[in-house]
Amino acid sequence: MFTGLIEELGTIASVEQLAAGTRMTVAASLVTSDISNGDSIAVNGVCLTALETTGSSFAADVSPETLERTTLGSLGVGS
């Protein structure tokens, strides 16, 4: 269970379909200022592993089951 504080409200910058799920890129400049690839970030209560981190965004791969069982499946670009 996520017990941290909400640091920032990010925006879905892109959603890319992969063979085994979806890669979501989240635009967020505050939380990405001090993260590294492999760090965990909660998005809508779901802990995602940050990949391809930049100073203004991070990408995360999301499994089909996670998309079906959480609110992440309803998110699109701009959410």
mmCIF file with all atom_site columns, N, CA and C in Angstrom, residues 35-37 63 78:
data_model
loop_
_atom_site.group_PDB
_atom_site.id
_atom_site.type_symbol
_atom_site.label_atom_id
_atom_site.label_alt_id
_atom_site.label_comp_id
_atom_site.label_asym_id
_atom_site.label_entity_id
_atom_site.label_seq_id
_atom_site.pdbx_PDB_ins_code
_atom_site.Cartn_x
_atom_site.Cartn_y
_atom_site.Cartn_z
_atom_site.occupancy
_atom_site.B_iso_or_equiv
_atom_site.pdbx_formal_charge
_atom_site.auth_seq_id
_atom_site.auth_comp_id
_atom_site.auth_asym_id
_atom_site.auth_atom_id
_atom_site.pdbx_PDB_model_num
ATOM 1  N N  . ILE A 1 35 ? 15.023 11.188 -9.597  1.00 0.00 ? 35 ILE A N  1
ATOM 2  C CA . ILE A 1 35 ? 14.834 9.741  -9.718  1.00 0.00 ? 35 ILE A CA 1
ATOM 3  C C  . ILE A 1 35 ? 15.845 9.155  -10.693 1.00 0.00 ? 35 ILE A C  1
ATOM 4  N N  . SER A 1 36 ? 15.988 7.852  -10.611 1.00 0.00 ? 36 SER A N  1
ATOM 5  C CA . SER A 1 36 ? 16.856 7.100  -11.512 1.00 0.00 ? 36 SER A CA 1
ATOM 6  C C  . SER A 1 36 ? 16.060 5.947  -12.097 1.00 0.00 ? 36 SER A C  1
ATOM 7  N N  . ASN A 1 37 ? 16.541 5.399  -13.193 1.00 0.00 ? 37 ASN A N  1
ATOM 8  C CA . ASN A 1 37 ? 15.907 4.210  -13.753 1.00 0.00 ? 37 ASN A CA 1
ATOM 9  C C  . ASN A 1 37 ? 15.857 3.134  -12.674 1.00 0.00 ? 37 ASN A C  1
ATOM 10 N N  . SER A 1 63 ? 1.618  -3.956 -17.249 1.00 0.00 ? 63 SER A N  1
ATOM 11 C CA . SER A 1 63 ? 1.124  -5.241 -17.743 1.00 0.00 ? 63 SER A CA 1
ATOM 12 C C  . SER A 1 63 ? -0.366 -5.168 -18.071 1.00 0.00 ? 63 SER A C  1
ATOM 13 N N  . GLY A 1 78 ? -2.899 13.102 -21.977 1.00 0.00 ? 78 GLY A N  1
ATOM 14 C CA . GLY A 1 78 ? -3.535 14.278 -21.399 1.00 0.00 ? 78 GLY A CA 1
ATOM 15 C C  . GLY A 1 78 ? -4.171 14.036 -20.044 1.00 0.00 ? 78 GLY A C  1
#
